[in-house]
């Protein structure tokens, strides 16, 4: 269920924040702040346990009023020995309205609570990343049922806050399978604290590998629990992510959207990054796109592709909002996604799935005309925050804000080789042009060759945009997307597109160009209720580029597999999983974003940075698997008989 109903904060007769859904108070009547400090901070030996660390990861099972997070954030701010980066990951099935968060915060936390309320995400199921303190404090909210989301978290935890309503009021939050799923996330020596001392919880924690201890509780509560993860036997197939401990130096090969986003994301974490590209300037190829659409993509079944696009859209909007002078590269005009005959139930689905209207609404043809300025062929999904973006300008803006990125144009990488020292060397025809312990390959169609991969199969798909004289389209105020697109540009013109052309051998360029523009005009006619009288403005001013598209139309982003070692161990790996495949240490990739580079590049850049650093990932495990570059190799291993 994508949409989540926000809870209005209520109080019991004694003035304590109260949930009528569970018939219980949100925190001890002795005070939420005192409880947070005594149980969760002191119970996990914080701040002493995080002293001097590069990163520290806390997982909480119930966000509630947010006081535990705010108290932890405040403690981090006041501690001179604080970790360089604090991750706080919390699950909440029934999030409060932002006003409730700010209104019930203790006075000492009011300023931090106001920042939290201002960044509070839309009530949509999924992971939402909120960044504070210039990226040093990161709150990841998993909105939804903890039983579904804890197993989907991809992270290694140093401490756990087990919070939530009482076990007799909300037993699902304290079940043994959920506590076992938490143990899967625990790094060696991870600690845990909770206000309850229920016997069932003690036994479930012990069975999951925790050493449990009773301590004096808070205020009237006699006991609380603390625990340390110390299993007697190895019970996990794979250990959770651990922090990166090498030199923070990286090379990114390819300066399109994927490469620029990856380089900028690492630079924000303090990395020194060399960015290479065969072109003289960044944002070549398909990333030179002067006018593209930024919007999510909804499906009736909320598929993996839809969830990935939604997460990418929300993060991309955050990144764009942080840029200086964003008006030079983005036009937030809204996007209308037309409904086709195969999707007649969208109005009912939006109500059933409880999508927030701030994210998406159903518009009838009449409503759509008022928003767009022209009458579309049908009604559709209206994305108020949808935008027209210049991909090239966005690439330049990402690099302009990252002094730690060193640009090297006109350098085509021909070979990547890892030496015994653990350093990757990138070579052109004359020798080594860059080296670093970490390399990200983001050079589109050239990536499989550079990675020497026989399974990362991609194909070139040409796309054309047609610039139009305004004419009958002068009233267009927003973008329309369907079997084609039409959109107002940042410079006041109109574009229609885009073709999706397989490149045929020996194809006559001029004929293909004319055919492509005529196809765009046909697509434009299909978008509108009344055919518009338009002319191609200047064909030589149109935009043509080649997309890199994977076989399954899903990007390849993640740690690169060691194909040679995997094939050599095919008998053992035939029934394996992606996590079982050996990887080429320090080598990553991000390419084949197809026509969704604007939507996905920042999200995949953040995902790679978190993989490299051993931080909590911004997407759930099922989506990580869907973009894993080793997925085609795994399919081959599963379908090939061992010799």
XYZ file of C-alpha atoms in Angstrom:
643
model
C 0.000 0.000 0.000
C 1.972 3.074 -1.208
C 0.069 5.727 0.763
C 0.098 5.986 4.555
C -2.401 7.876 6.676
C -0.765 10.473 8.911
C -1.722 10.403 12.579
C -2.980 13.492 14.385
C -1.361 13.827 17.796
C -3.773 13.314 20.699
C -3.373 13.527 24.467
C -4.736 11.559 27.396
C -6.485 13.255 30.372
C -3.113 13.769 32.066
C -1.699 15.582 29.049
C 0.576 12.795 27.771
C 0.791 12.142 23.991
C -1.533 9.202 23.406
C -2.392 6.782 20.592
C -6.063 5.887 20.356
C -5.120 3.220 17.802
C -3.077 1.270 20.363
C -4.547 2.630 23.584
C -1.122 3.539 24.938
C 1.063 6.577 25.597
C 3.919 7.389 23.225
C 6.495 7.662 26.010
C 6.933 7.312 29.742
C 4.906 9.767 31.789
C 8.220 10.721 33.358
C 9.135 12.478 30.128
C 10.148 11.411 26.612
C 13.524 13.161 26.764
C 14.482 11.602 30.092
C 13.418 8.208 28.774
C 15.472 8.666 25.599
C 18.585 9.541 27.568
C 18.260 6.892 30.283
C 17.094 3.955 28.194
C 18.394 4.414 24.692
C 21.508 6.571 24.990
C 22.786 5.303 28.354
C 21.505 1.803 27.598
C 23.722 1.683 24.504
C 26.682 3.343 26.286
C 26.401 6.435 24.120
C 28.134 8.676 23.405
C 31.240 6.776 24.593
C 30.789 3.896 22.103
C 30.841 6.127 19.061
C 33.895 8.163 20.083
C 36.379 8.663 17.262
C 34.518 6.575 14.688
C 34.088 7.496 11.058
C 30.455 6.411 11.147
C 27.916 5.073 13.613
C 24.624 3.424 12.674
C 21.566 3.238 14.937
C 18.407 1.285 14.063
C 15.120 2.079 15.811
C 11.923 0.047 15.601
C 9.400 2.833 16.246
C 9.972 6.510 15.440
C 6.861 7.794 17.231
C 7.390 11.340 18.528
C 10.945 11.418 17.175
C 12.369 12.337 20.588
C 14.850 9.445 20.573
C 16.290 10.700 17.292
C 16.308 14.328 18.414
C 17.996 13.464 21.723
C 20.621 11.412 19.875
C 21.187 14.233 17.392
C 21.589 16.737 20.228
C 24.053 14.443 22.017
C 26.034 14.094 18.777
C 26.179 17.893 18.367
C 27.467 18.402 21.905
C 30.080 15.632 21.812
C 33.590 16.655 20.619
C 34.409 12.979 20.033
C 31.385 12.407 17.812
C 31.572 10.220 14.694
C 32.099 11.959 11.392
C 28.767 10.626 10.135
C 25.755 9.508 12.172
C 23.102 7.339 10.540
C 19.773 6.912 12.308
C 17.410 4.428 10.635
C 13.886 4.181 12.021
C 10.691 2.370 11.051
C 7.249 3.916 11.539
C 3.923 2.481 10.421
C 1.759 5.408 11.565
C 3.768 8.634 11.209
C 2.552 11.784 12.899
C 1.661 15.005 11.162
C 4.676 17.370 11.067
C 2.918 19.823 13.378
C 2.604 17.087 15.984
C 6.332 16.377 15.850
C 7.245 20.015 16.381
C 4.520 20.689 18.940
C 5.361 17.908 21.390
C 9.152 18.251 21.377
C 10.762 19.272 24.695
C 11.865 22.940 24.635
C 15.547 22.021 24.564
C 14.915 20.095 21.318
C 12.528 22.597 19.716
C 15.012 23.964 17.164
C 15.991 20.489 15.993
C 12.335 19.422 15.919
C 11.531 22.379 13.662
C 14.221 21.248 11.204
C 12.788 17.737 11.286
C 9.236 18.953 10.686
C 10.382 21.104 7.750
C 11.939 18.069 6.066
C 9.194 15.593 6.986
C 8.547 13.340 3.967
C 5.317 12.702 2.147
C 3.323 9.815 3.668
C 4.353 7.209 1.104
C 5.487 3.677 1.910
C 9.231 3.289 1.450
C 12.596 4.624 2.530
C 12.925 8.384 2.915
C 16.339 9.960 3.498
C 16.518 13.240 5.453
C 19.909 14.943 5.663
C 21.022 17.372 8.380
C 24.261 19.061 9.475
C 25.577 19.276 5.886
C 25.293 15.526 5.493
C 26.868 14.529 8.813
C 23.545 13.418 10.346
C 21.308 11.255 8.172
C 17.840 10.080 9.164
C 16.427 7.257 7.049
C 12.724 6.724 7.689
C 11.162 3.450 6.607
C 7.458 4.222 6.460
C 5.476 1.022 6.750
C 5.142 -2.179 8.752
C 8.338 -3.056 10.653
C 7.772 -6.754 9.920
C 8.084 -5.977 6.219
C 10.780 -3.312 6.363
C 13.338 -4.618 8.861
C 14.150 -7.618 6.592
C 14.467 -5.223 3.643
C 17.021 -2.900 5.248
C 20.525 -3.146 3.777
C 22.921 -2.005 6.501
C 25.185 -2.887 9.396
C 24.013 -1.584 12.780
C 26.098 -0.550 15.793
C 23.165 0.025 18.159
C 19.447 -0.712 18.366
C 16.646 1.252 19.992
C 13.723 -1.141 20.530
C 10.825 1.204 21.019
C 7.128 1.013 20.364
C 3.889 0.516 22.199
C 3.670 -2.117 24.924
C 3.923 -5.778 23.856
C 0.350 -6.437 24.983
C -0.905 -3.483 22.889
C 1.243 -3.996 19.786
C 2.588 -7.581 19.925
C 3.726 -7.598 16.277
C 6.588 -5.218 17.117
C 8.063 -7.666 19.629
C 7.736 -10.974 17.790
C 10.696 -13.349 17.602
C 10.978 -13.234 13.761
C 11.322 -9.438 13.866
C 14.016 -9.569 16.551
C 15.829 -12.252 14.563
C 15.736 -9.976 11.514
C 17.344 -7.238 13.618
C 20.132 -9.645 14.578
C 20.911 -10.101 10.882
C 21.783 -6.390 10.762
C 23.984 -6.364 13.882
C 27.667 -5.679 13.486
C 29.969 -7.571 15.888
C 29.503 -6.155 19.376
C 26.380 -4.182 18.497
C 24.328 -3.140 21.515
C 20.595 -2.918 22.126
C 18.340 -1.215 24.646
C 14.609 -1.200 25.283
C 12.259 -0.032 27.998
C 10.412 -3.354 28.290
C 11.672 -6.257 30.373
C 9.030 -8.730 29.191
C 10.184 -12.330 29.443
C 9.118 -13.112 25.878
C 11.337 -10.305 24.595
C 14.310 -11.458 26.685
C 13.982 -15.002 25.382
C 13.568 -13.931 21.752
C 16.656 -11.707 21.947
C 18.717 -14.491 23.510
C 17.596 -16.899 20.789
C 18.680 -14.352 18.165
C 22.241 -14.208 19.532
C 22.109 -11.359 22.052
C 23.484 -11.486 25.588
C 20.684 -9.878 27.606
C 20.988 -7.945 30.864
C 18.407 -6.394 33.182
C 19.080 -2.827 34.303
C 17.122 -0.367 36.454
C 14.305 1.138 34.423
C 13.261 4.741 33.983
C 11.144 6.463 36.620
C 8.420 4.078 37.836
C 9.556 1.261 35.545
C 11.463 -1.286 37.644
C 13.561 -2.857 34.883
C 14.707 -2.255 31.338
C 16.746 -4.453 28.997
C 20.147 -3.984 27.450
C 21.893 -6.495 25.219
C 25.027 -7.083 23.189
C 25.198 -9.112 19.994
C 27.518 -12.017 20.799
C 26.241 -15.251 19.227
C 27.857 -18.469 20.404
C 27.899 -19.869 16.884
C 28.081 -18.368 13.407
C 24.503 -18.305 12.192
C 24.649 -15.802 9.315
C 25.504 -16.641 5.745
C 26.805 -13.118 5.138
C 28.019 -10.482 7.556
C 26.443 -7.002 7.447
C 28.276 -4.096 5.862
C 31.305 -2.774 7.735
C 32.788 0.744 7.473
C 35.277 1.515 4.701
C 38.822 1.811 6.043
C 40.959 2.615 3.006
C 42.171 5.848 1.448
C 39.264 8.029 0.336
C 40.402 8.369 -3.250
C 38.388 7.332 -6.281
C 38.328 7.522 -10.055
C 35.046 7.838 -11.929
C 35.165 6.948 -15.622
C 32.421 8.734 -17.534
C 31.105 12.256 -16.986
C 27.454 11.896 -17.880
C 24.646 12.090 -15.338
C 25.591 8.786 -13.698
C 29.277 9.661 -13.431
C 28.777 13.246 -12.267
C 26.269 12.166 -9.618
C 28.611 9.434 -8.369
C 31.603 11.784 -8.253
C 29.696 14.570 -6.487
C 28.220 12.178 -3.917
C 31.638 10.814 -2.962
C 33.085 14.336 -2.853
C 30.409 15.372 -0.356
C 31.711 12.596 1.888
C 35.234 13.961 1.806
C 36.645 11.848 -1.018
C 39.177 13.084 -3.561
C 37.759 12.139 -6.953
C 39.241 12.127 -10.446
C 36.567 12.308 -13.142
C 37.620 11.094 -16.593
C 35.834 11.210 -19.912
C 36.763 10.844 -23.554
C 34.890 14.069 -24.333
C 36.468 17.473 -23.838
C 33.671 18.629 -21.504
C 31.350 16.892 -19.023
C 27.792 15.954 -19.974
C 28.377 14.503 -23.399
C 26.266 11.925 -25.198
C 22.732 11.431 -23.906
C 23.559 13.527 -20.823
C 23.804 16.608 -23.034
C 20.002 16.499 -23.101
C 18.797 20.122 -23.034
C 15.260 19.337 -21.898
C 14.162 16.160 -20.146
C 11.290 15.222 -17.851
C 11.765 14.519 -14.163
C 8.786 12.611 -12.801
C 7.979 9.291 -11.123
C 6.418 6.390 -12.939
C 3.391 4.670 -11.432
C 2.174 1.158 -12.118
C -0.968 -0.480 -10.791
C 1.054 -3.211 -9.038
C 3.714 -0.808 -7.687
C 6.452 -2.783 -9.430
C 10.159 -2.641 -8.610
C 10.660 -0.270 -11.536
C 7.935 2.015 -10.198
C 9.370 1.966 -6.672
C 12.870 2.690 -7.955
C 11.616 5.615 -10.040
C 9.663 6.993 -7.078
C 12.683 6.825 -4.762
C 14.834 8.408 -7.453
C 12.371 11.209 -8.090
C 12.066 12.133 -4.414
C 15.844 12.185 -3.920
C 16.446 14.080 -7.165
C 14.025 16.787 -6.053
C 15.966 17.111 -2.791
C 19.266 17.466 -4.629
C 17.912 20.043 -7.054
C 16.437 22.096 -4.213
C 19.896 22.359 -2.637
C 21.544 23.838 -5.735
C 22.270 27.509 -6.141
C 20.254 29.244 -8.873
C 18.244 26.117 -9.752
C 16.048 28.167 -12.076
C 18.807 27.957 -14.692
C 18.409 24.194 -14.993
C 14.911 23.253 -13.776
C 11.366 24.361 -14.564
C 8.870 22.943 -12.056
C 5.812 23.069 -14.270
C 4.160 19.745 -13.424
C 3.891 16.608 -15.555
C 0.717 14.893 -16.765
C 1.076 11.144 -17.363
C -1.753 10.187 -19.703
C -3.779 7.078 -18.933
C -4.102 4.573 -21.752
C -6.864 2.082 -22.412
C -5.062 -0.595 -20.397
C -5.295 1.532 -17.238
C -8.966 2.547 -16.878
C -9.016 2.148 -13.082
C -6.502 4.800 -12.026
C -8.981 7.036 -10.150
C -10.097 4.060 -8.058
C -6.524 2.833 -7.574
C -5.331 6.206 -6.318
C -8.085 6.216 -3.709
C -7.536 2.583 -2.754
C -3.765 2.986 -2.472
C -4.139 6.319 -0.647
C -1.596 8.280 -2.635
C -1.127 11.759 -1.118
C -2.448 14.466 -3.463
C 0.783 16.439 -3.025
C 2.492 13.595 -4.882
C -0.066 12.527 -7.495
C -3.688 13.261 -8.377
C -6.090 12.057 -11.025
C -7.100 14.760 -13.490
C -10.030 14.500 -15.847
C -9.441 15.896 -19.352
C -11.040 19.176 -18.267
C -8.892 19.436 -15.120
C -5.807 18.498 -17.107
C -6.521 21.229 -19.649
C -6.643 23.843 -16.901
C -3.273 22.672 -15.557
C -1.491 22.097 -18.856
C -2.950 24.865 -20.994
C -3.938 22.536 -23.849
C -6.607 19.811 -24.000
C -4.943 16.369 -23.737
C -6.382 13.315 -25.420
C -7.405 11.822 -22.072
C -7.191 12.331 -18.350
C -4.195 11.160 -16.438
C -1.938 11.282 -13.422
C -0.849 14.778 -12.418
C 2.531 15.140 -10.718
C 2.597 18.648 -9.270
C 6.334 18.445 -8.515
C 7.220 17.082 -11.946
C 9.703 19.211 -13.816
C 11.593 19.929 -16.998
C 15.348 19.714 -16.410
C 18.455 20.438 -18.449
C 20.631 17.367 -17.912
C 23.756 19.123 -19.149
C 23.253 22.071 -16.791
C 22.627 19.696 -13.898
C 25.892 17.848 -14.568
C 27.795 21.137 -14.569
C 26.054 22.257 -11.362
C 26.956 19.019 -9.570
C 30.618 19.467 -10.452
C 30.645 23.191 -9.678
C 29.587 22.418 -6.129
C 32.314 19.787 -5.619
C 35.808 21.252 -5.302
C 37.132 17.778 -4.470
C 36.364 16.546 -8.006
C 39.263 16.931 -10.446
C 38.129 16.919 -14.074
C 40.200 15.320 -16.858
C 38.625 15.598 -20.281
C 39.824 14.088 -23.528
C 40.949 10.903 -21.757
C 39.454 7.657 -23.058
C 40.097 4.782 -20.706
C 41.113 1.646 -22.563
C 41.975 -0.658 -19.698
C 41.451 -1.076 -15.954
C 43.781 -3.296 -13.972
C 44.148 -3.939 -10.242
C 47.674 -4.251 -8.925
C 48.911 -6.226 -5.945
C 48.978 -3.028 -3.874
C 45.179 -2.923 -4.084
C 45.187 0.118 -6.377
C 43.286 0.180 -9.655
C 45.102 1.730 -12.603
C 43.291 3.239 -15.555
C 45.241 3.304 -18.780
C 44.808 4.898 -22.183
C 46.935 4.222 -25.244
C 49.963 5.934 -23.702
C 50.030 4.608 -20.137
C 48.448 5.164 -16.735
C 46.179 8.217 -16.596
C 44.697 7.718 -13.111
C 44.821 5.363 -10.159
C 42.901 4.863 -6.935
C 41.708 2.079 -4.616
C 38.120 2.655 -5.781
C 36.894 2.996 -9.369
C 33.367 3.626 -10.640
C 32.746 2.850 -14.302
C 29.938 5.027 -15.652
C 30.752 5.306 -19.347
C 27.529 3.927 -20.841
C 28.079 1.797 -23.962
C 31.814 1.608 -23.288
C 31.359 0.151 -19.794
C 31.041 -3.577 -20.657
C 34.245 -3.437 -22.707
C 36.133 -1.613 -19.969
C 34.854 -4.054 -17.339
C 35.671 -7.001 -19.617
C 32.194 -8.322 -18.930
C 30.527 -10.907 -21.112
C 27.222 -10.701 -19.235
C 26.572 -6.949 -18.885
C 24.771 -6.800 -22.200
C 23.532 -3.420 -23.347
C 22.355 -2.003 -26.623
C 22.370 1.473 -28.164
C 18.969 3.088 -28.628
C 18.836 6.418 -30.410
C 16.555 9.166 -29.203
C 15.564 12.410 -30.910
C 13.877 15.530 -29.620
C 12.166 17.842 -32.089
C 12.144 21.581 -31.378
C 8.899 23.206 -32.448
C 7.866 26.721 -33.301
C 5.331 27.657 -30.614
C 2.360 28.220 -32.925
C -0.677 26.393 -31.592
C 1.439 25.171 -28.648
C 2.128 28.616 -27.194
C -0.394 27.997 -24.398
C 1.474 24.904 -23.145
C 2.345 25.422 -19.458
C 3.223 21.885 -18.330
C 4.627 18.681 -19.759
C 2.545 15.796 -21.099
C 3.878 12.246 -21.120
C 2.338 9.223 -22.781
C 3.280 7.516 -26.012
C 5.718 10.369 -26.432
C 6.183 13.703 -24.679
C 5.677 17.397 -25.250
C 7.087 20.002 -22.877
C 7.869 23.695 -22.544
C 11.606 24.299 -22.427
C 13.571 26.498 -20.060
C 14.159 29.007 -22.870
C 10.477 29.416 -23.759
C 10.251 26.997 -26.669
C 8.538 23.626 -27.032
C 10.001 20.186 -27.664
C 8.344 16.936 -28.686
C 9.784 13.474 -28.490
C 11.311 11.230 -28.029
C 12.096 8.484 -30.456
C 13.286 5.076 -29.353
C 15.163 3.850 -32.410
C 17.168 0.687 -32.741
C 20.256 1.564 -34.753
C 20.199 -0.479 -37.965
C 23.475 -1.350 -39.748
C 24.035 0.752 -42.851
C 21.095 3.011 -42.056
C 20.945 6.220 -44.102
C 21.319 9.037 -41.569
C 19.250 11.637 -43.398
C 16.307 9.306 -43.908
C 16.403 8.203 -40.268
C 16.456 11.825 -39.146
C 13.430 12.793 -41.218
C 11.566 9.679 -40.118
C 12.394 10.372 -36.472
C 11.054 13.931 -36.538
C 7.923 12.861 -38.383
C 7.398 10.199 -35.711
C 7.682 12.844 -32.995
C 4.986 14.912 -34.695
C 2.754 11.841 -34.843
C 3.335 11.204 -31.146
C 2.506 14.829 -30.415
C -0.783 14.486 -32.285
C -1.632 11.418 -30.198
C -1.098 13.350 -26.947
C -3.574 16.128 -27.730
C -7.351 16.071 -28.178
C -7.152 18.425 -31.158
C -4.333 18.153 -33.694
C -2.018 21.127 -33.408
C -0.774 22.936 -36.467
C 2.974 22.825 -35.887
C 6.110 22.921 -37.935
C 9.572 21.652 -37.235
C 11.487 24.754 -36.171
C 15.009 23.780 -37.197
C 15.989 20.164 -37.692
C 19.660 21.042 -37.327
C 18.846 22.476 -33.883
C 17.156 19.287 -32.704
C 18.798 17.022 -30.167
C 19.883 13.498 -31.035
C 21.809 11.118 -28.800
C 22.168 7.431 -28.071
C 20.886 5.918 -24.856
C 22.545 2.934 -23.223
C 19.852 0.361 -22.408
C 20.212 -2.959 -20.599
C 18.504 -6.114 -21.781
C 15.852 -5.823 -19.045
C 15.695 -1.997 -19.234
C 16.955 -1.689 -15.658
C 20.210 0.107 -14.765
C 23.373 -1.702 -13.748
C 24.674 -0.187 -10.521
C 26.671 -1.787 -7.747
C 29.792 -3.796 -7.027
C 31.210 -5.506 -10.118
C 31.279 -9.301 -9.994
C 34.372 -11.386 -10.649
C 32.975 -13.280 -13.604
C 36.039 -15.506 -14.034
C 35.979 -16.663 -10.399
C 32.202 -17.115 -10.491
C 32.293 -19.305 -13.581
C 35.143 -21.340 -12.105
C 32.938 -22.014 -9.069
C 29.759 -22.537 -11.082
C 28.969 -25.868 -9.432
C 28.872 -24.268 -5.990
C 27.103 -21.110 -7.163
C 24.410 -22.684 -9.320
C 21.882 -22.455 -6.501
C 23.351 -19.294 -5.022
C 22.219 -15.727 -4.573
C 23.684 -12.405 -5.635
C 25.351 -11.984 -2.247
C 27.228 -15.267 -2.829
C 29.008 -14.079 -5.979
C 32.637 -12.953 -5.591
C 33.232 -9.289 -6.406
C 36.188 -7.355 -7.795
C 37.201 -5.426 -4.706
C 36.991 -1.667 -5.130
C 35.384 -1.797 -8.598
C 31.841 -0.453 -9.075
C 29.643 0.640 -11.945
C 26.625 2.772 -12.786
C 25.372 2.729 -16.370
C 22.482 1.760 -18.654
C 20.088 4.278 -17.100
C 18.266 4.453 -20.436
C 15.729 7.258 -20.601
C 15.556 7.658 -16.800
C 18.928 9.218 -16.106
C 17.443 12.392 -14.623
C 15.309 10.384 -12.221
C 17.804 7.708 -11.213
C 21.329 9.172 -11.386
C 21.370 10.832 -7.918
C 19.789 7.788 -6.262
C 22.258 5.373 -7.839
C 25.137 7.711 -6.978
C 24.006 7.712 -3.341
C 23.595 3.935 -3.418
C 27.147 3.437 -4.697
C 28.608 5.826 -2.124
C 26.825 3.935 0.653
C 27.986 0.576 -0.700
C 31.563 1.824 -0.801
C 31.453 3.407 2.660
C 29.510 0.537 4.270
C 26.639 2.894 5.144
C 22.899 2.111 5.179
C 21.605 1.966 1.625
C 18.894 4.419 0.520
C 16.856 1.690 -1.189
C 15.517 -1.628 0.023
C 17.233 -4.942 -0.609
C 14.848 -6.024 -3.370
C 15.660 -2.857 -5.339
C 19.386 -3.301 -4.696
C 19.094 -6.749 -6.243
C 17.110 -5.414 -9.192
C 19.976 -3.089 -10.251
C 22.862 -5.370 -9.247
C 25.205 -5.638 -12.264
C 25.779 -9.323 -11.440
C 22.144 -10.314 -12.014
C 22.743 -11.511 -15.589
C 25.727 -13.581 -14.452
C 23.605 -15.181 -11.727
C 20.914 -16.103 -14.253
C 23.560 -17.785 -16.362
C 24.899 -19.719 -13.373
C 21.416 -20.860 -12.398
C 20.582 -22.120 -15.874
C 23.902 -23.785 -16.715
C 24.529 -27.362 -15.673
C 27.755 -27.899 -13.796
C 30.194 -29.845 -15.944
